[in-house]
Coordinates of C-alpha atoms and ligand atoms in Angstrom, one line a residue:
M28 CA -2.3 -24.8 -11.6
D29 CA -2.5 -22.3 -14.4
N30 CA 0.7 -20.5 -15.5
K31 CA -0.3 -17.0 -14.5
K32 CA 2.2 -15.1 -12.4
T33 CA 1.4 -14.4 -8.8
L34 CA 1.0 -10.9 -7.4
F35 CA 0.9 -10.0 -3.7
S36 CA 0.3 -6.7 -1.9
G37 CA -1.1 -5.3 1.3
V38 CA -2.3 -2.4 3.3
Q39 CA -1.9 -1.8 7.0
P40 CA -5.1 -1.3 9.0
S41 CA -3.5 1.7 10.7
G42 CA -4.8 5.3 10.4
R43 CA -7.3 6.4 7.8
F44 CA -6.7 5.1 4.4
N45 CA -6.1 8.0 2.0
I46 CA -6.2 8.9 -1.7
A47 CA -2.4 8.5 -1.9
G48 CA -2.5 4.8 -1.0
Y49 CA -5.4 4.4 -3.4
I50 CA -3.6 6.1 -6.3
G51 CA -0.2 4.6 -5.6
A52 CA -1.3 1.1 -4.9
V53 CA -4.9 -0.1 -4.7
S54 CA -6.1 1.4 -8.0
Q55 CA -3.5 -0.5 -9.9
W56 CA -4.3 -3.8 -8.2
V57 CA -7.9 -3.8 -9.6
K58 CA -6.7 -3.8 -13.2
M59 CA -4.3 -6.7 -12.5
Q60 CA -6.8 -9.2 -11.3
E61 CA -7.5 -10.6 -14.8
K62 CA -3.8 -11.1 -15.7
Y63 CA -2.4 -12.5 -12.5
N64 CA -3.2 -14.7 -9.5
C65 CA -3.7 -11.9 -7.0
I66 CA -3.4 -12.1 -3.2
F67 CA -4.2 -9.0 -1.2
S68 CA -3.6 -8.9 2.5
I69 CA -4.7 -6.7 5.4
V70 CA -1.4 -6.6 7.2
D71 CA -2.4 -6.2 10.8
Y72 CA 0.9 -7.5 12.2
H73 CA 2.6 -4.7 10.4
A74 CA 0.1 -2.2 11.9
I75 CA 1.0 -3.2 15.5
T76 CA 4.7 -2.3 15.0
I77 CA 3.3 1.1 16.1
K78 CA 0.9 1.1 19.1
Q79 CA -2.7 0.6 18.1
D80 CA -5.9 0.9 20.2
P81 CA -7.4 -2.6 20.1
Q82 CA -11.0 -1.4 19.4
V83 CA -9.8 0.9 16.7
L84 CA -7.6 -1.8 15.2
K85 CA -10.6 -4.2 15.0
R86 CA -12.6 -1.5 13.2
Q87 CA -9.8 -0.6 10.8
I88 CA -9.2 -4.2 9.7
K89 CA -12.9 -4.3 8.6
E90 CA -12.5 -0.9 7.0
V91 CA -9.5 -1.9 4.9
A92 CA -11.4 -5.1 3.7
K93 CA -14.4 -2.9 2.7
I94 CA -12.0 -0.5 0.9
Y95 CA -10.6 -3.4 -1.1
L96 CA -14.1 -4.5 -2.1
A97 CA -15.3 -1.0 -2.8
A98 CA -12.3 -0.3 -5.0
G99 CA -13.1 -3.3 -7.1
I100 CA -11.1 -6.2 -5.8
D101 CA -13.2 -9.2 -6.6
P102 CA -13.0 -12.0 -4.0
K103 CA -14.0 -14.5 -6.8
K104 CA -10.9 -13.6 -8.7
S105 CA -8.4 -12.6 -5.9
I106 CA -7.6 -13.9 -2.4
I107 CA -8.3 -11.3 0.3
F108 CA -7.2 -12.2 3.8
Q109 CA -6.0 -10.9 7.2
Q110 CA -2.3 -11.5 7.7
S111 CA -2.6 -12.6 11.4
A112 CA -5.0 -15.4 10.4
I113 CA -2.1 -17.3 8.8
S114 CA 0.6 -18.1 11.3
A115 CA 3.0 -19.1 8.6
H116 CA 3.8 -15.4 8.1
T117 CA 5.3 -15.0 11.5
E118 CA 7.0 -18.4 11.4
L119 CA 8.7 -17.6 8.1
T120 CA 9.7 -14.2 9.5
W121 CA 11.6 -16.0 12.2
I122 CA 13.4 -18.3 9.8
L123 CA 14.3 -15.3 7.5
N124 CA 15.5 -13.4 10.6
C125 CA 18.0 -16.3 11.2
Y126 CA 19.1 -17.2 7.7
G127 CA 18.3 -14.3 5.4
V128 CA 18.9 -10.9 7.0
R129 CA 21.7 -9.1 8.8
M130 CA 21.5 -6.2 11.2
S131 CA 23.3 -4.1 8.6
D132 CA 20.5 -4.7 6.0
L133 CA 17.9 -3.4 8.5
N134 CA 20.1 -0.5 9.6
K135 CA 19.8 0.8 6.0
M136 CA 16.0 0.9 5.9
T137 CA 14.9 4.5 5.5
Q138 CA 11.3 3.9 6.7
F139 CA 12.6 2.7 10.1
K140 CA 14.7 5.8 10.4
D141 CA 11.7 8.0 9.4
K142 CA 9.2 6.3 11.7
A143 CA 11.5 5.9 14.7
G144 CA 12.8 9.4 14.3
K145 CA 15.1 10.5 17.1
N146 CA 13.9 7.7 19.4
Q147 CA 15.5 4.7 17.6
E148 CA 16.5 3.2 20.9
S149 CA 13.0 3.1 22.2
A150 CA 11.3 2.0 18.9
S151 CA 9.9 -1.6 19.1
V152 CA 12.0 -4.4 17.7
G153 CA 8.9 -5.1 15.6
L154 CA 9.3 -1.8 13.8
F155 CA 12.9 -2.6 13.1
D156 CA 12.0 -6.1 11.8
Y157 CA 9.0 -4.9 9.8
P158 CA 10.7 -5.4 6.4
V159 CA 11.4 -9.0 7.2
L160 CA 7.7 -9.7 8.0
M161 CA 7.0 -8.0 4.6
A162 CA 9.5 -10.3 2.9
A163 CA 7.8 -13.3 4.5
D164 CA 4.4 -12.1 3.2
I165 CA 5.8 -11.9 -0.3
L166 CA 8.0 -15.1 -0.4
L167 CA 5.4 -17.4 1.1
Y168 CA 3.3 -17.3 -2.0
N169 CA 5.9 -17.6 -4.7
T170 CA 5.1 -14.0 -5.6
N171 CA 6.5 -12.7 -8.9
L172 CA 5.1 -9.2 -8.7
V173 CA 4.6 -6.7 -5.8
P174 CA 2.6 -3.5 -6.8
V175 CA 3.4 -0.8 -4.2
G176 CA 4.0 2.9 -3.8
E177 CA 7.5 4.2 -4.2
D178 CA 8.1 4.3 -0.4
Q179 CA 8.0 0.5 -0.3
K180 CA 10.6 0.0 -3.1
Q181 CA 13.5 -0.5 -0.6
H182 CA 11.6 -3.2 1.3
V183 CA 10.9 -5.1 -1.9
E184 CA 14.6 -4.9 -2.8
L185 CA 15.4 -6.4 0.6
A186 CA 12.9 -9.2 -0.1
R187 CA 14.7 -10.0 -3.3
D188 CA 18.1 -10.1 -1.5
I189 CA 16.7 -12.4 1.2
A190 CA 15.2 -14.7 -1.5
K191 CA 18.6 -14.9 -3.3
R192 CA 20.5 -15.5 -0.1
I193 CA 18.2 -18.4 1.0
N194 CA 18.3 -19.9 -2.4
F195 CA 22.1 -19.8 -2.4
Q196 CA 22.1 -21.7 0.9
F197 CA 19.3 -24.2 0.4
G198 CA 18.6 -24.5 -3.3
D199 CA 15.9 -22.7 -5.3
L200 CA 13.2 -22.4 -2.6
F201 CA 12.0 -18.9 -3.3
V202 CA 10.8 -17.0 -6.4
V203 CA 12.7 -13.7 -6.5
P204 CA 10.0 -11.0 -6.6
Q205 CA 9.9 -7.7 -8.5
A206 CA 8.2 -4.4 -7.4
I207 CA 5.7 -2.8 -9.7
I208 CA 5.7 1.0 -9.2
K209 CA 3.5 3.3 -11.2
E210 CA 5.2 5.9 -13.4
E211 CA 2.8 8.5 -12.3
G212 CA 1.2 8.7 -8.8
A213 CA 3.6 6.4 -7.0
R214 CA 4.4 9.2 -4.6
I215 CA 1.6 11.6 -3.8
M216 CA 2.7 14.5 -1.7
S217 CA 1.1 16.2 1.3
L218 CA -1.4 19.0 0.5
L219 CA 0.2 21.5 2.8
N220 CA 3.9 20.6 2.3
P221 CA 4.7 19.1 -1.1
K222 CA 8.2 18.1 0.1
N223 CA 6.6 15.4 2.4
K224 CA 4.7 12.3 1.2
M225 CA 1.0 12.2 1.9
S226 CA 0.9 9.9 4.8
K227 CA -1.9 8.4 6.9
S228 CA 0.2 8.6 10.0
D229 CA 0.4 12.4 9.7
T230 CA -1.2 14.0 12.7
N231 CA -2.4 17.0 10.7
Q232 CA -5.4 15.7 8.8
N233 CA -5.3 18.6 6.5
N234 CA -2.3 17.2 4.7
S235 CA -4.3 14.3 3.3
I236 CA -7.7 13.3 2.1
A237 CA -9.0 10.0 3.5
L238 CA -11.2 7.9 1.3
L239 CA -13.9 8.1 3.9
D240 CA -13.6 11.8 4.6
D241 CA -16.7 13.9 4.6
I242 CA -17.1 15.3 1.1
D243 CA -17.4 19.0 2.0
L244 CA -14.4 18.7 4.3
A245 CA -12.4 17.1 1.4
K246 CA -13.3 20.0 -0.9
K247 CA -12.1 22.5 1.7
K248 CA -8.8 20.6 2.1
I249 CA -8.2 21.0 -1.7
M250 CA -9.1 24.7 -1.6
K251 CA -6.6 25.1 1.3
A252 CA -3.8 23.1 -0.4
V253 CA -0.7 25.1 -0.8
T254 CA 0.3 26.3 -4.3
D255 CA 3.6 27.5 -5.8
S256 CA 4.7 31.0 -6.6
G257 CA 3.5 32.4 -10.0
S258 CA 0.1 31.6 -11.3
E259 CA 0.5 29.2 -14.2
I260 CA -0.7 25.6 -14.3
V261 CA 2.4 23.8 -15.4
Y262 CA 3.7 20.3 -14.6
D263 CA 7.2 20.8 -13.1
K264 CA 8.0 18.7 -10.1
E265 CA 11.2 20.6 -9.3
E266 CA 10.0 24.2 -9.7
K267 CA 6.3 23.8 -9.0
P268 CA 6.0 20.7 -6.8
A269 CA 2.6 21.7 -5.3
I270 CA 0.9 22.2 -8.6
A271 CA 2.6 19.1 -10.1
N272 CA 1.1 17.1 -7.1
L273 CA -2.4 18.5 -7.6
L274 CA -2.2 17.9 -11.3
T275 CA -1.3 14.2 -10.6
I276 CA -4.2 13.9 -8.2
Y277 CA -6.5 15.5 -10.8
A278 CA -5.3 13.2 -13.5
Q279 CA -5.5 10.0 -11.4
L280 CA -8.9 10.6 -9.8
G281 CA -10.5 12.2 -12.8
N282 CA -9.1 9.9 -15.4
R283 CA -7.4 12.6 -17.4
E284 CA -3.9 13.0 -19.0
I285 CA -1.6 15.6 -17.4
P286 CA -0.6 17.3 -20.7
R287 CA -4.2 17.6 -21.6
L288 CA -5.1 19.2 -18.3
V289 CA -2.2 21.7 -18.6
K290 CA -3.5 22.7 -22.0
D291 CA -7.1 23.1 -20.7
Y292 CA -5.9 25.3 -17.9
Q293 CA -3.8 27.6 -20.0
G294 CA -4.6 31.2 -19.1
K295 CA -6.6 30.2 -16.0
G296 CA -5.4 30.7 -12.4
Y297 CA -4.9 28.5 -9.4
S298 CA -8.3 29.3 -8.0
D299 CA -10.2 28.0 -11.0
F300 CA -8.0 24.9 -11.1
K301 CA -8.5 24.1 -7.4
K302 CA -12.3 24.6 -7.7
D303 CA -12.5 22.1 -10.5
L304 CA -10.1 19.7 -8.7
A305 CA -12.3 19.9 -5.6
E306 CA -15.3 18.8 -7.7
V307 CA -13.3 15.9 -9.2
V308 CA -12.2 14.7 -5.7
A309 CA -15.8 15.1 -4.5
K310 CA -17.2 13.0 -7.3
F311 CA -14.6 10.3 -6.8
L312 CA -15.2 10.2 -3.0
S313 CA -18.9 10.2 -3.4
D314 CA -18.9 7.3 -5.9
F315 CA -16.4 5.4 -3.7
Q316 CA -18.4 5.9 -0.5
T317 CA -21.6 4.8 -2.1
K318 CA -20.0 1.5 -3.0
Y319 CA -18.4 1.3 0.4
N320 CA -21.6 1.8 2.3
K321 CA -23.3 -1.0 0.6
I322 CA -20.9 -3.6 1.9
S323 CA -22.0 -5.3 5.1
D324 CA -19.9 -6.6 8.0
K325 CA -21.2 -10.1 7.3
E326 CA -19.9 -9.9 3.7
V327 CA -16.5 -8.8 5.0
E328 CA -16.4 -11.7 7.5
D329 CA -17.3 -14.2 4.8
V330 CA -14.7 -12.9 2.4
L331 CA -11.9 -12.9 5.0
N332 CA -12.8 -16.5 6.2
E333 CA -12.8 -17.8 2.6
G334 CA -9.6 -15.9 1.8
A335 CA -7.8 -17.2 4.9
K336 CA -8.7 -20.8 3.9
R337 CA -7.3 -20.3 0.4
A338 CA -4.2 -18.5 1.6
E339 CA -3.5 -21.0 4.4
K340 CA -3.2 -23.9 1.9
L341 CA -0.6 -22.1 -0.2
A342 CA 1.3 -20.7 2.8
K343 CA 1.5 -24.1 4.6
Y344 CA 2.8 -25.9 1.6
K345 CA 5.7 -23.3 1.2
L346 CA 6.5 -23.2 4.9
D347 CA 6.7 -27.0 5.1
E348 CA 9.2 -26.9 2.2
I349 CA 11.4 -24.4 4.0
K350 CA 11.1 -26.2 7.4
N351 CA 12.3 -29.3 5.7
A352 CA 15.2 -27.5 3.9
I353 CA 16.5 -26.0 7.2
G354 CA 16.1 -29.3 9.0
V355 CA 13.3 -28.7 11.5
K356 CA 10.9 -31.0 9.7
Ligands
ATP27 P1 2.2 5.6 6.5 O1 1.9 6.7 5.5 O2 1.5 5.8 7.8 O3 3.6 5.2 6.6 P2 1.3 4.0 4.4 O4 0.1 4.8 3.9 O5 2.6 4.1 3.7 O6 1.4 4.4 5.9 P3 0.0 1.6 3.9 O7 -1.4 2.1 4.0 O8 0.2 0.2 4.3 O9 1.0 2.5 4.6 O10 0.3 1.8 2.3 C1 -0.5 1.2 1.4 C2 0.1 1.4 0.0 O11 0.0 2.7 -0.4 C3 1.6 1.0 -0.1 O12 1.7 0.3 -1.3 C4 2.3 2.3 -0.1 O13 3.5 2.2 -0.9 C5 1.2 3.2 -0.8 N1 1.4 4.6 -0.5 C6 1.5 5.1 0.8 N2 1.7 6.4 0.7 C7 1.7 6.8 -0.6 C8 1.9 8.0 -1.3 N3 2.1 9.2 -0.6 N4 1.9 8.0 -2.6 C9 1.7 6.9 -3.3 N5 1.5 5.7 -2.7 C10 1.5 5.6 -1.4
LTN28 N1 4.7 -2.4 4.2 C1 3.7 -2.2 3.2 C2 2.5 -3.1 3.5 C3 2.9 -4.5 3.2 C4 3.1 -5.1 1.9 C5 3.5 -6.5 2.2 C6 3.1 -4.6 0.6 C7 3.1 -5.5 4.1 N2 3.4 -6.6 3.5 C8 3.8 -7.3 1.2 C9 3.4 -5.5 -0.4 C10 3.8 -6.8 -0.1 C11 3.2 -0.7 3.3 O1 2.7 -0.3 2.4 N3 3.3 0.0 4.3

């Protein structure tokens, strides 16, 4: 074994993957492949915490794998695998459910409250337990670092608490992981309402831009994005949240610095700014989609098979350790 740290993250194959997930999570993973032992999962058991159409789910699992590859995740450097292929994830979830988490921990999770809305009583137990499956994903691989968007911070904190609790009871079994959250771009907001996060489960598709959106449609979405009162291009999250969000998207997808953009747009209005941003988004999507369309289903199948083999070995070793510690093996 080398002495590189281990990094783990994942995306759910639910809905249409959008630029927010790309900016907040996937784009930073690509750069980390040299420095760390990276493991990237397609977390399909997380996706089914909300009902999924089986045929659509099958398609989206492949889609996320292709998105990883098109974004620059290299299967020679990193492990890419489908979560449900490794049963150790659900087995460890059960053990953590029993020894690591309390009802009161899960009752604090804001994502559950947001997703279940007013219907908490009819939400699935899976949706409630979602953060524990995420902790199992992380802890199975001795993960040090977890690069995610800001919305996942609370879940990574819980994984840390679970690791510490189990270590206290059974000795040092788990590495205590740490979230990595970007300073800029960790919370991209909706195009039509900058108070809400851009989310792929949003039913109004005009709030977000999917990585596989038609390019002209994506441009139109930018032109229709809400702006703030006034007409100046300034970066002020409190007073001008819509423009601050568009500036962030511009900087992240166009590889520019926000202060530089603000300077360049001095004296220009929202309309000029949005036209240019629409072109930046179009160029980004077009480059991305060209790479995406070159990846075959066969390639994805091979990458996932190979990834599952590599992940399985690591996961099985850790699961056996834990089973032994709690007395079932
Ligand atoms: P939903 O929006 O339906 O809850 P999601 O997009 O949060 O789903 P995933 O696709 O699994 O769920 O998220 C993938 C990664 O993208 C996660 O690391 C998540 O934190 C990040 N992410 C999601 N939304 C945003 C956002 N608006 N800004 C920045 N990062 C985000
Ligand atoms: N819940 C995460 C996806 C996820 C994940 C993980 C991220 C599942 N397991 C382990 C990091 C590490 C989300 O983004 N919705």
